[in-house]
Amino acid sequence: MLTRILAPACALLLCACAAREVTPVAMAQPGDDALSCEAIHQQIADNSLAEAKYIKKDKAVADANVAKQVAGVIPIAGIAISASTDLSNVEQIQARALADRNERLTQLAKQKGCPT
Amino acid sequence: MINETPRILSKLIACASLLVLAGCASAADPTAMSVSVQATDRPFPQPLQHAMCVRDVTGGEKTNPLWASKVDNEGFKAALNNSLGSTGLAAADDASCHYKIDVNLLGLSQPGMGFDMKVTSHVNYKVYDATGQAFVLETIDAPYTATVGDAFVGVERLKLANEGSIRVSIQMFFDKLRDSKPK
């Protein structure tokens, strides 16, 4: 009886642990060379704002993961809690990608002789 | 009556030790992340041959044995150096390195648990020519799935998925180099 309940529950649990999908911002993008100085500066400002938000979210996810690992010692329920640990690193990946994109845009602005 | 307690206790300790050992995560192996040249591979542009080196790798993470397997900077750098060597791209020394590679490992998207474990590595590759100009800037997302058939123990399966994902990433980077037009 117990096996009949536990087996589908475990299967469900294991299927539900896939990482969240993320597509980071590409460093170099088509049309970069055609960007005006104003557009470059605007993109850098927008990226910096978004990066700061992702860094904040990443810290919250990391804190939640630590709490889930600690709660993992609770019998039975601990397995489910521990399995819900988020190792997808979505926020970290996005933040780092935006930082690299800004590095590329800054270099581009320098090449174009844009005012700082 | 014989006291069974010590025997049972030693069996329990042995089982617990086995569980702990089986459950310890280890870092990705550079050899397993390296790629070698295949007979069907297209050639690299001539200027790149024996003229590349890895300058900097950032973004990697050390593996905590009680957590999950990760890829560290040293491991990635070793894997990329091995791959450059086996494909004839590695420069013999610093003086003959005309194309420097910087790598930023943005992160690994790993599953928390699962039968089939799919890991996607997200890596920025930057290649600079002798004048310091970037001539390849690639963001590469490389998925790889390790199954229960590859490894029964979860932590080992995750390690294999990490290694496979970095291997695919380096292979995709090399494909971009094959398409590049270095001066």
Short mmCIF file of N, CA and C in Angstrom, two decimals, chain A residues 32-101:
data_model
loop_
_atom_site.label_atom_id
_atom_site.label_comp_id
_atom_site.label_asym_id
_atom_site.label_seq_id
_atom_site.Cartn_x
_atom_site.Cartn_y
_atom_site.Cartn_z
N ASP A 32 25.18 45.68 -33.87
CA ASP A 32 25.95 46.45 -32.87
C ASP A 32 26.70 47.62 -33.50
N ASP A 33 27.31 47.34 -34.65
CA ASP A 33 28.13 48.38 -35.29
C ASP A 33 27.30 49.58 -35.74
N ALA A 34 26.00 49.36 -35.95
CA ALA A 34 25.15 50.45 -36.43
C ALA A 34 24.55 51.28 -35.28
N LEU A 35 24.83 50.88 -34.04
CA LEU A 35 24.24 51.61 -32.91
C LEU A 35 24.81 53.02 -32.79
N SER A 36 23.94 53.97 -32.49
CA SER A 36 24.41 55.34 -32.27
C SER A 36 24.95 55.44 -30.84
N CYS A 37 25.69 56.51 -30.57
CA CYS A 37 26.24 56.70 -29.23
C CYS A 37 25.12 56.76 -28.19
N GLU A 38 24.04 57.43 -28.57
CA GLU A 38 22.90 57.57 -27.65
C GLU A 38 22.30 56.19 -27.32
N ALA A 39 22.15 55.39 -28.37
CA ALA A 39 21.57 54.04 -28.19
C ALA A 39 22.48 53.18 -27.32
N ILE A 40 23.78 53.32 -27.52
CA ILE A 40 24.74 52.54 -26.72
C ILE A 40 24.62 52.93 -25.25
N HIS A 41 24.60 54.25 -25.00
CA HIS A 41 24.51 54.71 -23.60
C HIS A 41 23.20 54.28 -22.95
N GLN A 42 22.13 54.30 -23.73
CA GLN A 42 20.83 53.89 -23.21
C GLN A 42 20.84 52.40 -22.83
N GLN A 43 21.43 51.60 -23.74
CA GLN A 43 21.51 50.15 -23.47
C GLN A 43 22.35 49.87 -22.23
N ILE A 44 23.46 50.58 -22.09
CA ILE A 44 24.33 50.37 -20.92
C ILE A 44 23.56 50.69 -19.64
N ALA A 45 22.82 51.78 -19.67
CA ALA A 45 22.05 52.19 -18.47
C ALA A 45 20.98 51.14 -18.14
N ASP A 46 20.25 50.70 -19.18
CA ASP A 46 19.19 49.69 -18.96
C ASP A 46 19.78 48.38 -18.42
N ASN A 47 20.91 47.98 -19.01
CA ASN A 47 21.55 46.73 -18.58
C ASN A 47 22.03 46.81 -17.14
N SER A 48 22.57 47.96 -16.76
CA SER A 48 23.06 48.12 -15.38
C SER A 48 21.92 47.99 -14.38
N LEU A 49 20.77 48.58 -14.73
CA LEU A 49 19.60 48.48 -13.86
C LEU A 49 19.15 47.03 -13.71
N ALA A 50 19.04 46.35 -14.86
CA ALA A 50 18.60 44.95 -14.87
C ALA A 50 19.59 44.07 -14.11
N GLU A 51 20.88 44.35 -14.30
CA GLU A 51 21.92 43.56 -13.62
C GLU A 51 21.77 43.66 -12.11
N ALA A 52 21.56 44.88 -11.62
CA ALA A 52 21.41 45.09 -10.17
C ALA A 52 20.22 44.29 -9.63
N LYS A 53 19.12 44.27 -10.41
CA LYS A 53 17.93 43.51 -9.98
C LYS A 53 18.24 42.02 -9.91
N TYR A 54 18.94 41.52 -10.94
CA TYR A 54 19.27 40.07 -10.96
C TYR A 54 20.20 39.69 -9.81
N ILE A 55 21.14 40.58 -9.49
CA ILE A 55 22.08 40.28 -8.39
C ILE A 55 21.30 40.16 -7.08
N LYS A 56 20.33 41.05 -6.90
CA LYS A 56 19.51 41.02 -5.68
C LYS A 56 18.69 39.72 -5.61
N LYS A 57 18.09 39.36 -6.76
CA LYS A 57 17.28 38.13 -6.80
C LYS A 57 18.15 36.90 -6.57
N ASP A 58 19.37 36.93 -7.12
CA ASP A 58 20.29 35.79 -7.00
C ASP A 58 20.62 35.54 -5.53
N LYS A 59 20.81 36.64 -4.81
CA LYS A 59 21.13 36.52 -3.37
C LYS A 59 19.95 35.87 -2.64
N ALA A 60 18.73 36.26 -3.02
CA ALA A 60 17.53 35.70 -2.37
C ALA A 60 17.42 34.20 -2.66
N VAL A 61 17.70 33.81 -3.91
CA VAL A 61 17.64 32.38 -4.29
C VAL A 61 18.70 31.59 -3.50
N ALA A 62 19.91 32.16 -3.40
CA ALA A 62 21.00 31.48 -2.69
C ALA A 62 20.63 31.28 -1.21
N ASP A 63 20.03 32.32 -0.61
CA ASP A 63 19.61 32.21 0.80
C ASP A 63 18.53 31.14 0.98
N ALA A 64 17.59 31.12 0.03
CA ALA A 64 16.51 30.12 0.10
C ALA A 64 17.07 28.71 -0.05
N ASN A 65 18.07 28.56 -0.90
CA ASN A 65 18.69 27.24 -1.10
C ASN A 65 19.36 26.73 0.17
N VAL A 66 20.03 27.63 0.88
CA VAL A 66 20.68 27.24 2.14
C VAL A 66 19.61 26.77 3.13
N ALA A 67 18.52 27.52 3.20
CA ALA A 67 17.42 27.16 4.12
C ALA A 67 16.83 25.79 3.75
N LYS A 68 16.71 25.54 2.44
CA LYS A 68 16.15 24.25 1.99
C LYS A 68 17.08 23.09 2.34
N GLN A 69 18.37 23.33 2.23
CA GLN A 69 19.32 22.26 2.56
C GLN A 69 19.29 21.96 4.06
N VAL A 70 19.14 23.00 4.85
CA VAL A 70 19.05 22.80 6.31
C VAL A 70 17.77 22.03 6.64
N ALA A 71 16.68 22.40 5.96
CA ALA A 71 15.39 21.73 6.20
C ALA A 71 15.40 20.29 5.67
N GLY A 72 16.39 19.97 4.87
CA GLY A 72 16.50 18.63 4.30
C GLY A 72 16.68 17.53 5.33
N VAL A 73 17.05 17.90 6.56
CA VAL A 73 17.24 16.88 7.61
C VAL A 73 15.90 16.41 8.19
N ILE A 74 14.82 17.12 7.89
CA ILE A 74 13.50 16.72 8.41
C ILE A 74 13.12 15.39 7.74
N PRO A 75 12.75 14.37 8.51
CA PRO A 75 12.40 13.08 7.91
C PRO A 75 11.26 13.21 6.89
N ILE A 76 11.34 12.47 5.82
CA ILE A 76 10.39 12.39 4.70
C ILE A 76 10.17 13.75 4.01
N ALA A 77 9.58 14.71 4.69
CA ALA A 77 9.30 16.02 4.08
C ALA A 77 10.60 16.69 3.64
N GLY A 78 11.68 16.39 4.36
CA GLY A 78 12.98 16.98 4.04
C GLY A 78 13.44 16.67 2.63
N ILE A 79 13.10 15.47 2.15
CA ILE A 79 13.52 15.06 0.79
C ILE A 79 12.87 15.99 -0.23
N ALA A 80 11.57 16.22 -0.05
CA ALA A 80 10.84 17.09 -0.98
C ALA A 80 11.38 18.52 -0.92
N ILE A 81 11.64 18.97 0.31
CA ILE A 81 12.15 20.35 0.47
C ILE A 81 13.53 20.47 -0.18
N SER A 82 14.38 19.47 0.10
CA SER A 82 15.74 19.49 -0.45
C SER A 82 15.72 19.40 -1.98
N ALA A 83 14.77 18.61 -2.49
CA ALA A 83 14.68 18.44 -3.96
C ALA A 83 14.25 19.72 -4.67
N SER A 84 13.63 20.62 -3.92
CA SER A 84 13.17 21.86 -4.55
C SER A 84 14.28 22.93 -4.60
N THR A 85 15.50 22.54 -4.19
CA THR A 85 16.64 23.46 -4.28
C THR A 85 16.80 23.93 -5.73
N ASP A 86 16.96 25.23 -5.90
CA ASP A 86 17.07 25.81 -7.25
C ASP A 86 18.54 25.96 -7.64
N LEU A 87 19.00 25.06 -8.50
CA LEU A 87 20.40 25.12 -8.95
C LEU A 87 20.50 25.64 -10.39
N SER A 88 19.43 26.29 -10.84
CA SER A 88 19.42 26.74 -12.24
C SER A 88 20.29 27.98 -12.47
N ASN A 89 20.59 28.72 -11.40
CA ASN A 89 21.48 29.90 -11.51
C ASN A 89 21.00 30.94 -12.52
N VAL A 90 19.70 30.98 -12.76
CA VAL A 90 19.15 31.89 -13.78
C VAL A 90 19.59 33.34 -13.56
N GLU A 91 19.44 33.81 -12.32
CA GLU A 91 19.73 35.22 -12.02
C GLU A 91 21.22 35.52 -12.15
N GLN A 92 22.04 34.60 -11.65
CA GLN A 92 23.50 34.78 -11.74
C GLN A 92 23.93 34.84 -13.21
N ILE A 93 23.40 33.94 -14.02
CA ILE A 93 23.77 33.87 -15.44
C ILE A 93 23.36 35.17 -16.16
N GLN A 94 22.15 35.62 -15.89
CA GLN A 94 21.67 36.86 -16.53
C GLN A 94 22.51 38.07 -16.10
N ALA A 95 22.82 38.14 -14.81
CA ALA A 95 23.60 39.28 -14.30
C ALA A 95 24.99 39.31 -14.92
N ARG A 96 25.65 38.16 -14.95
CA ARG A 96 27.00 38.11 -15.52
C ARG A 96 26.98 38.40 -17.02
N ALA A 97 25.94 37.91 -17.70
CA ALA A 97 25.83 38.14 -19.15
C ALA A 97 25.65 39.63 -19.43
N LEU A 98 24.86 40.30 -18.61
CA LEU A 98 24.64 41.74 -18.79
C LEU A 98 25.93 42.53 -18.53
N ALA A 99 26.71 42.08 -17.54
CA ALA A 99 27.99 42.75 -17.25
C ALA A 99 28.93 42.64 -18.45
N ASP A 100 28.99 41.45 -19.05
CA ASP A 100 29.84 41.25 -20.23
C ASP A 100 29.32 42.04 -21.43
N ARG A 101 28.01 42.11 -21.57
CA ARG A 101 27.41 42.88 -22.66
C ARG A 101 27.78 44.36 -22.51
#
